[in-house]
CSV table of C-alpha atoms in Angstrom, one decimal:
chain,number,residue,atom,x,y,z
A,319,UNK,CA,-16.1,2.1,-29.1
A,320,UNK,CA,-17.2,-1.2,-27.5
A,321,UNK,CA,-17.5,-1.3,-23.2
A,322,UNK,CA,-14.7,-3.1,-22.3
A,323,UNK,CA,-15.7,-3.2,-18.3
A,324,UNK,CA,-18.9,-2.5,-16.6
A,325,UNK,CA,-20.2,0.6,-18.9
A,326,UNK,CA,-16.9,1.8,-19.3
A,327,UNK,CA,-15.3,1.8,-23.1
A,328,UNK,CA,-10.8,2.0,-23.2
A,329,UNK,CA,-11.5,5.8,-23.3
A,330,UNK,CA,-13.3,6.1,-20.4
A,331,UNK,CA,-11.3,3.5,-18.5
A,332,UNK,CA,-8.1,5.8,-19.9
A,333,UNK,CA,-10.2,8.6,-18.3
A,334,UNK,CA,-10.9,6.6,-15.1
A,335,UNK,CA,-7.4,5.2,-14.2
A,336,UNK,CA,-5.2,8.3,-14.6
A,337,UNK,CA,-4.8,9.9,-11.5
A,338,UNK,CA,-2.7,12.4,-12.1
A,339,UNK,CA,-5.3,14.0,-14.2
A,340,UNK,CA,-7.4,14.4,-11.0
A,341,UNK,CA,-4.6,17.0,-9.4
A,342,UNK,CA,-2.8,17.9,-12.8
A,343,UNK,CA,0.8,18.2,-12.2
A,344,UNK,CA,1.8,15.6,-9.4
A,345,UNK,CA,5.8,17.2,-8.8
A,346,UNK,CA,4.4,19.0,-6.2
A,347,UNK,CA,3.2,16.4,-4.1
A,348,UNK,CA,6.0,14.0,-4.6
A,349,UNK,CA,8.8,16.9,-3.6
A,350,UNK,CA,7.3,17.2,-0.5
A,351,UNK,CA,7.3,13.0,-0.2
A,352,UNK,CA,11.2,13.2,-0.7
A,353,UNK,CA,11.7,16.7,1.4
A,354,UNK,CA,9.7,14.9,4.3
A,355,UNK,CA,11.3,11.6,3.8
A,356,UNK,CA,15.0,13.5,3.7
A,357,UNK,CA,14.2,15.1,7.4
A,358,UNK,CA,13.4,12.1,8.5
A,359,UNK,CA,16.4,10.3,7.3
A,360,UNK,CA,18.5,13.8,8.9
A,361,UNK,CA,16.3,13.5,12.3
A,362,UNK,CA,15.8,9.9,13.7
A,363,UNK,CA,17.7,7.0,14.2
A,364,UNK,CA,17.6,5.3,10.8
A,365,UNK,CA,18.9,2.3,9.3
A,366,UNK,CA,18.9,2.5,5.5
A,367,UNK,CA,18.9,0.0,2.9
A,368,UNK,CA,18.6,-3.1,4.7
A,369,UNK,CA,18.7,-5.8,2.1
A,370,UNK,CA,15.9,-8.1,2.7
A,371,UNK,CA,16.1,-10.5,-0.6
A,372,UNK,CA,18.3,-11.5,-3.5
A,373,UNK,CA,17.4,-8.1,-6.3
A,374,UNK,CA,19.6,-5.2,-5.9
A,375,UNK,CA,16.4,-3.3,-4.9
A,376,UNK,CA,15.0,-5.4,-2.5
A,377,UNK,CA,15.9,-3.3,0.3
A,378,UNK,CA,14.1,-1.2,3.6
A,379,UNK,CA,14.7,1.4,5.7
A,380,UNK,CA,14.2,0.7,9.5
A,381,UNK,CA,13.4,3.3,12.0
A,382,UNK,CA,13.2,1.9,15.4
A,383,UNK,CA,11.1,3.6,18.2
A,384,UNK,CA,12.6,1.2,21.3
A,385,UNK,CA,11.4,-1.1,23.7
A,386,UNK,CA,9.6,-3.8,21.7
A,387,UNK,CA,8.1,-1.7,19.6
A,388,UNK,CA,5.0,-2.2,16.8
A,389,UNK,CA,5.9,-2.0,13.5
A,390,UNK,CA,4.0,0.0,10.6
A,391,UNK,CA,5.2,-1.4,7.1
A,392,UNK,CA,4.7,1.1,4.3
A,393,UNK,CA,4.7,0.4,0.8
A,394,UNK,CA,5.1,3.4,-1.5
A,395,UNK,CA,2.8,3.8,-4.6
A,396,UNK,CA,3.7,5.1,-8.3
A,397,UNK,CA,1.6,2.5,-10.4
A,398,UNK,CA,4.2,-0.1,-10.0
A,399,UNK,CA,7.3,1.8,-12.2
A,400,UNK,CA,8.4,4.9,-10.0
A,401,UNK,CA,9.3,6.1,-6.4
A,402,UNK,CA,11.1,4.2,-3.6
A,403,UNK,CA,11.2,4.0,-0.1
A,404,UNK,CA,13.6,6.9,-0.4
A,405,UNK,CA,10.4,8.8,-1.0
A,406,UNK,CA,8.4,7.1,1.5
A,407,UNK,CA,9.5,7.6,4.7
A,408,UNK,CA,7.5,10.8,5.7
A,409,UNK,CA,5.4,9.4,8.3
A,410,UNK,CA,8.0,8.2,10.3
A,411,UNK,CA,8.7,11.1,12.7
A,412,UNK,CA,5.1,11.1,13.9
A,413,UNK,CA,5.0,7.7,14.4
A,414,UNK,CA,8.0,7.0,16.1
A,415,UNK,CA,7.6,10.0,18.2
A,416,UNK,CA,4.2,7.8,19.2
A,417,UNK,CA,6.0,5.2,20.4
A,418,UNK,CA,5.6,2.9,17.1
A,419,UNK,CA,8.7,2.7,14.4
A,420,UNK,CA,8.6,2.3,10.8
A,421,UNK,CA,9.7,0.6,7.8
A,422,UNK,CA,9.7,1.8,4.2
A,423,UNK,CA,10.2,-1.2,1.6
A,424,UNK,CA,12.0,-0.7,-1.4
A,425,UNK,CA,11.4,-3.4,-4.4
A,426,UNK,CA,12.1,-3.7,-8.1
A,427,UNK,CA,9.5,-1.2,-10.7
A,428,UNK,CA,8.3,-2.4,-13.8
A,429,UNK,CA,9.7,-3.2,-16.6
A,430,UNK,CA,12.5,-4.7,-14.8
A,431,UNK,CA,10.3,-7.2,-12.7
A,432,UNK,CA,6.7,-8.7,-13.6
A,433,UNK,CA,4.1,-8.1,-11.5
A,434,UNK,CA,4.2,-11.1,-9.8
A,435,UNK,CA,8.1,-10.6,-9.0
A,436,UNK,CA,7.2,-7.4,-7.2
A,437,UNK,CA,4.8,-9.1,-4.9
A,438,UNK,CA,7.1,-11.8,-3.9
A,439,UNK,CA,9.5,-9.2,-2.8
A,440,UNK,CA,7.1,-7.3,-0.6
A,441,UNK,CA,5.6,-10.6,0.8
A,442,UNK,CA,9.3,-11.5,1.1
A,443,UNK,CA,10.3,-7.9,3.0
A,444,UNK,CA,7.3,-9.0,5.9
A,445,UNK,CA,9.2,-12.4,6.4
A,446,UNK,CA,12.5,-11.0,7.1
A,447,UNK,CA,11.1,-8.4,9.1
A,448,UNK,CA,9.1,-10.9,10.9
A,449,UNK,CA,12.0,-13.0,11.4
A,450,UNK,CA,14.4,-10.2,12.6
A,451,UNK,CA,12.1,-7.9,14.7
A,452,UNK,CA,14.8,-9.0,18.0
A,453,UNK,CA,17.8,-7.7,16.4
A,454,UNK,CA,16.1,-4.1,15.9
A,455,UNK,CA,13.8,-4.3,19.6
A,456,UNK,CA,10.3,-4.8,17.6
A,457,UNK,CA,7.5,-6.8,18.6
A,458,UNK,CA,6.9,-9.8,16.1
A,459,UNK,CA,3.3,-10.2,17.5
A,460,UNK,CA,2.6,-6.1,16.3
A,461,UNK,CA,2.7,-5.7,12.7
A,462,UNK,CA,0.5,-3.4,11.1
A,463,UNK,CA,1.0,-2.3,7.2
A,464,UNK,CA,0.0,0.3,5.2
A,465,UNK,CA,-0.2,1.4,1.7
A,466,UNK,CA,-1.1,3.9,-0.9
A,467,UNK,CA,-2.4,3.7,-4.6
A,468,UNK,CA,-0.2,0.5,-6.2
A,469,UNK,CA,0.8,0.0,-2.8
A,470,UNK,CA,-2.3,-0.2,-1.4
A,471,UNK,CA,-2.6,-2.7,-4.1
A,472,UNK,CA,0.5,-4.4,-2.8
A,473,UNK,CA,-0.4,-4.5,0.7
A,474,UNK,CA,-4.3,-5.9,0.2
A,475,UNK,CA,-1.9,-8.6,-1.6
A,476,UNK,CA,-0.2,-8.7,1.9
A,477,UNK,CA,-3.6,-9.5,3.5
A,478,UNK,CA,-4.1,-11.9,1.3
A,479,UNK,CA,-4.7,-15.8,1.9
A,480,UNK,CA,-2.8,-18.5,0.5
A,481,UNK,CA,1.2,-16.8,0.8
A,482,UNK,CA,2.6,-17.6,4.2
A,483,UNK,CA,3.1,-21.2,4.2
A,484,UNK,CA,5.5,-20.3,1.1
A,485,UNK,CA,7.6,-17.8,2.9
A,486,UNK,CA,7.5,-19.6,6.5
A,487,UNK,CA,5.4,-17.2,8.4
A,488,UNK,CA,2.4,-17.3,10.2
A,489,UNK,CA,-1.0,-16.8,8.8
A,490,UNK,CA,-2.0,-14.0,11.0
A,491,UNK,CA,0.9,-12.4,10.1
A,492,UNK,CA,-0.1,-9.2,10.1
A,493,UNK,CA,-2.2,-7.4,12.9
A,494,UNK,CA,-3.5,-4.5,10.8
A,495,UNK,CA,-3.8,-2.5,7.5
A,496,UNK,CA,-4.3,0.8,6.2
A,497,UNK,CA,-4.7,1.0,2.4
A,498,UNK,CA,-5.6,4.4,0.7
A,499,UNK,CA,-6.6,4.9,-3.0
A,500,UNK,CA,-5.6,1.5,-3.6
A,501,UNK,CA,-6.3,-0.9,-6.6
A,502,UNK,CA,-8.0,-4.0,-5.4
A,503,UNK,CA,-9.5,-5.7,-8.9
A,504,UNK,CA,-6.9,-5.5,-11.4
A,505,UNK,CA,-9.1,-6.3,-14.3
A,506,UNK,CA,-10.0,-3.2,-15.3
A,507,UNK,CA,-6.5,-1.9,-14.9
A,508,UNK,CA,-5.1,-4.4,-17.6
A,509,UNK,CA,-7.5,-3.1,-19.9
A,510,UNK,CA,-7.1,0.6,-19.6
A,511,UNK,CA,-3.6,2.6,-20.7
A,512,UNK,CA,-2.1,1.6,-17.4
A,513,UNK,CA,-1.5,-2.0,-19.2
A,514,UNK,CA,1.3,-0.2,-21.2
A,515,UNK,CA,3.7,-1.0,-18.5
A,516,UNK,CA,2.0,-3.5,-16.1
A,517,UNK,CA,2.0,-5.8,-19.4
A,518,UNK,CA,-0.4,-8.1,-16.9
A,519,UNK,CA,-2.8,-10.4,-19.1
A,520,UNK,CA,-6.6,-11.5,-17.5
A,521,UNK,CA,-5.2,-14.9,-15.8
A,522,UNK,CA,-2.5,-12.6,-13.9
A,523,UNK,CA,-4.8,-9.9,-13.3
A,524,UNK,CA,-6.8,-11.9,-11.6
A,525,UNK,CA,-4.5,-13.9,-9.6
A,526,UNK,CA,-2.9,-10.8,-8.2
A,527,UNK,CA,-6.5,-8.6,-7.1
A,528,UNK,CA,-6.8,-8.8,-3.3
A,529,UNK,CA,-10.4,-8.6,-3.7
A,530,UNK,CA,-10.3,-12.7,-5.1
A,531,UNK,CA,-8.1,-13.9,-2.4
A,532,UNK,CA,-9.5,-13.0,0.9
A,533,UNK,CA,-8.0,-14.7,3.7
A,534,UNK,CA,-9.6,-17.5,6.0
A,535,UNK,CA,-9.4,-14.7,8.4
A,536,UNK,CA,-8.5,-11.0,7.9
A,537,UNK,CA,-6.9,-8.5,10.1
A,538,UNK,CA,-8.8,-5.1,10.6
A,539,UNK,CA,-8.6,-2.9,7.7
A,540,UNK,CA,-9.0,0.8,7.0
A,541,UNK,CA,-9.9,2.5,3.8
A,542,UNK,CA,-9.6,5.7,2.7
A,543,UNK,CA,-9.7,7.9,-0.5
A,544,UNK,CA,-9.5,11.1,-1.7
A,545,UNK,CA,-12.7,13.4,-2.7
A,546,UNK,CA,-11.3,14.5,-6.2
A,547,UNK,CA,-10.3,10.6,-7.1
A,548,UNK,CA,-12.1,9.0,-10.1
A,549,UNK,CA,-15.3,7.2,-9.9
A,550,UNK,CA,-13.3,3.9,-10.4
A,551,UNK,CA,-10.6,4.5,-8.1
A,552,UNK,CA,-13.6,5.0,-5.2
A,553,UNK,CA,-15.3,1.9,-6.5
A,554,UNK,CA,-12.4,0.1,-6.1
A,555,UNK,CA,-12.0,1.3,-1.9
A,556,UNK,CA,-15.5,0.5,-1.4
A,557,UNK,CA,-16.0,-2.9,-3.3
A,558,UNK,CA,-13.0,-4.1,-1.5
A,559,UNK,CA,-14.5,-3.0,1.7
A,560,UNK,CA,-17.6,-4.3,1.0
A,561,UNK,CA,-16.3,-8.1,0.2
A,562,UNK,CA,-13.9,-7.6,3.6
A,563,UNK,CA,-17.1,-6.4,5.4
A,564,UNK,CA,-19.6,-9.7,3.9
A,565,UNK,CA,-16.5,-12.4,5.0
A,566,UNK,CA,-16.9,-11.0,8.5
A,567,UNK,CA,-13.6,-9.3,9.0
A,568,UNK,CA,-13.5,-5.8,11.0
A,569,UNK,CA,-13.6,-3.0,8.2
A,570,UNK,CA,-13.4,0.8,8.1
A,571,UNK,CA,-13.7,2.8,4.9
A,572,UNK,CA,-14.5,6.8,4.2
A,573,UNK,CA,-14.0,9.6,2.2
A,574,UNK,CA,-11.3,12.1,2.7
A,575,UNK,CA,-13.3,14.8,0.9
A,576,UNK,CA,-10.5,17.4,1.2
A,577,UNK,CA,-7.8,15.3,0.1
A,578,UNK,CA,-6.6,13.9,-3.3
A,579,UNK,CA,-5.1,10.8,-4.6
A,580,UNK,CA,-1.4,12.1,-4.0
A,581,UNK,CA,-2.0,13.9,-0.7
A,582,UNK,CA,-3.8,11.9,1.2
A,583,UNK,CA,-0.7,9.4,3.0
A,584,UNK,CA,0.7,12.7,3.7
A,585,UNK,CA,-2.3,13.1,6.7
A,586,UNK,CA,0.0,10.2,8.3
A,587,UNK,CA,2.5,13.0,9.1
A,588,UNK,CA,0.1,14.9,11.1
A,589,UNK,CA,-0.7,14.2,14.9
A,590,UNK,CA,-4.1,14.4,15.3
A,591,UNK,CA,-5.5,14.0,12.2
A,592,UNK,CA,-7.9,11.1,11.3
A,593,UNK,CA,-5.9,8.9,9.6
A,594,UNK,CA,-3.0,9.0,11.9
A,595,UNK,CA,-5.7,8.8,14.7
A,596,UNK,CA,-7.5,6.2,13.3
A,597,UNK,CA,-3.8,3.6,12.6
A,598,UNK,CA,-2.3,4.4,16.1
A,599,UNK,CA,-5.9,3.8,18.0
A,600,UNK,CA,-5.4,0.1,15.9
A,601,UNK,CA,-2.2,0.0,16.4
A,602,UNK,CA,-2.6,0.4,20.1
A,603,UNK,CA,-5.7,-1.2,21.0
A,604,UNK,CA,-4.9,-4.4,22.8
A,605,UNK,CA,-2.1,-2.1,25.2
C-alpha cells in the first residue's frame, strides 16, 4: 500500500486517527460529559440557547459568574458530526465558583454544514459574545477559549490570523487558549477514514489547519494531550506548539500521561488539578 503522509500508508493513518480505538468504548466518557453538564445546567445561573447567528444550531449557553467577569469559551469536540454544547458544559461549576463564567457554543455537525460553515459559526459565536459581554456583566478585554479534539481544531482556527476584520472584532481578540488533543494540520486527516464525513479536499484542508495561519501576534496557548493518544494525535500538539513557539508567541505544551483523549477536558472540572491550575493562573494573571 503506497505512504500517503510522512511514512504513514491509509491503513496506518486509519490506525493513527481513530481515537476511540485508544480507550475502546467512548459511552462512558461522554455520559459523564452530559451528567456533568446536566448538574450544571440544575446548579448555576444559566442561560441556555442563546442564538448567536442565522442556523438553527448556532446557539450558546451562558453562565455568568458577576462583576465583570472573564470569559472562558469552550468548544466541544466529536470529529466535527456529534455532541453539543449540551454535553459541554461540565467545567462550568469550577470555574464560575473561581470567579470566571463560561460559555458552551453550539454550531451545525457535518454533513449538514461544510467545514468551512462550522468555522464561521464559531468565529461568529466570539463576535457576538464580544459585542454583548455588557448585557451579561463580562469583561470584553478577558476572553480566554478553550477546546478539545475537533474543537481544539476549531479554536487554534479561533487564534488564527486573517478573520477579525470580516466579523468586526479586534485582532487580539482573544486573551488566551487552551486546546487539548486537538487537530492542527488537516492534511493528513483528509486522507485517512476520517474524510468519510469531513468530505474536505487538499485546498480546504489546508486553508482551514491553524498550524498555516498563525497570527501577526498570538495570545498564550496551552497544550495538552493524553498518554494513551496516537502517535499522530501527539505530533499534531507538539508541531503546533513548536511553530507557535518559533513565531515568538508564549507557548505551553505537555503530556497528561494518566489521561486519555476523551478524559482529559474533564481535569477542567477539578480544583486543583493542572489544567484547571494552569487556565485560571492565565486567566488571572494581569489581576
Amino acid at each position: 500500500m503506497p505512504k500517503l503522509y510522512r511514512d504513514y500508508d491509509r491503513e496506518e493513518l486509519d490506525v493513527q486517527y481513530n481515537a476511540q480505538a485508544t480507550v475502546g468504548d467512548i459511552t462512558p466518557f461522554i455520559r459523564e460529559y452530559t451528567e456533568l453538564s446536566s448538574k450544571a445546567y440544575a446548579t448555576l445561573d444559566c442561560r441556555r440557547q442563546i442564538p448567536f447567528g442565522p442556523s438553527a444550531e448556532e446557539t450558546l449557553d451562558l453562565f455568568p459568574a458577576g462583576g465583570n467577569a472573564p470569559l472562558f469559551v469552550f468548544i466541544h469536540g466529536g470529529y466535527w458530526r456529534m455532541l453539543s454544547s449540551a454535553d459541554s458544559s461540565f467545567m462550568a461549576p469550577n470555574f464560575v465558583d473561581q470567579g470566571v463564567a463560561v460559555a458552551a457554543v453550539n454550531y451545525t455537525l457535518r454533513p449538514h454544514a461544510t467545514l468551512d460553515q462550522i468555522v464561521a459559526e464559531v468565529r461568529r459565536s466570539i463576535a457576538w459574545l464580544y459585542n454583548n459581554c455588557s448585557a451579561y456583566d463580562l469583561n470584553p478585554e478577558r476572553i480566554f477559549i478553550g477546546g478539545s479534539s475537533a474543537g481544539g481544531h476549531l479554536a487554534g482556527m479561533l487564534i488564527s490570523g486573517g478573520w477579525h476584520e470580516e466579523f468586526g472584532v479586534p485582532n487580539d481578540i482573544i486573551k488566551g487558549c487552551l486546546v487539548l488533543s486537538g487537530l492542527y494540520e488537516l492534511e493528513p486527516v483528509a486522507l485517512s477514514y476520517a474524510n468519510d464525513w469531513l468530505n474536505i479536499d487538499k485546498e480546504t484542508a489546508r486553508r482551514n489547519s491553524p498550524i498555516y495561519a498563525l497570527p501577526e501576534k498570538g495570545c498564550p496557548l496551552i497544550l495538552s494531550y493524553g498518554g494513551s493518544e496516537t502517535a499522530e494525535f501527539k505530533r499534531q500538539s507538539e508541531d503546533y506548539a513548536a511553530h507557535w513557539r518559533s513565531a515568538g508567541f508564549e507557548t505551553d505544551c505537555f503530556e497528561r500521561t494518566e489521561r486519555n483523549h476523551f478524559d482529559i477536558p474533564l481535569e477542567l472540572c477539578i480544583k486543583g488539578s493542572i489544567l484547571d491550575r494552569k487556565v485560571l493562573d492565565l486567566i488571572n494573571r494581569d489581576n
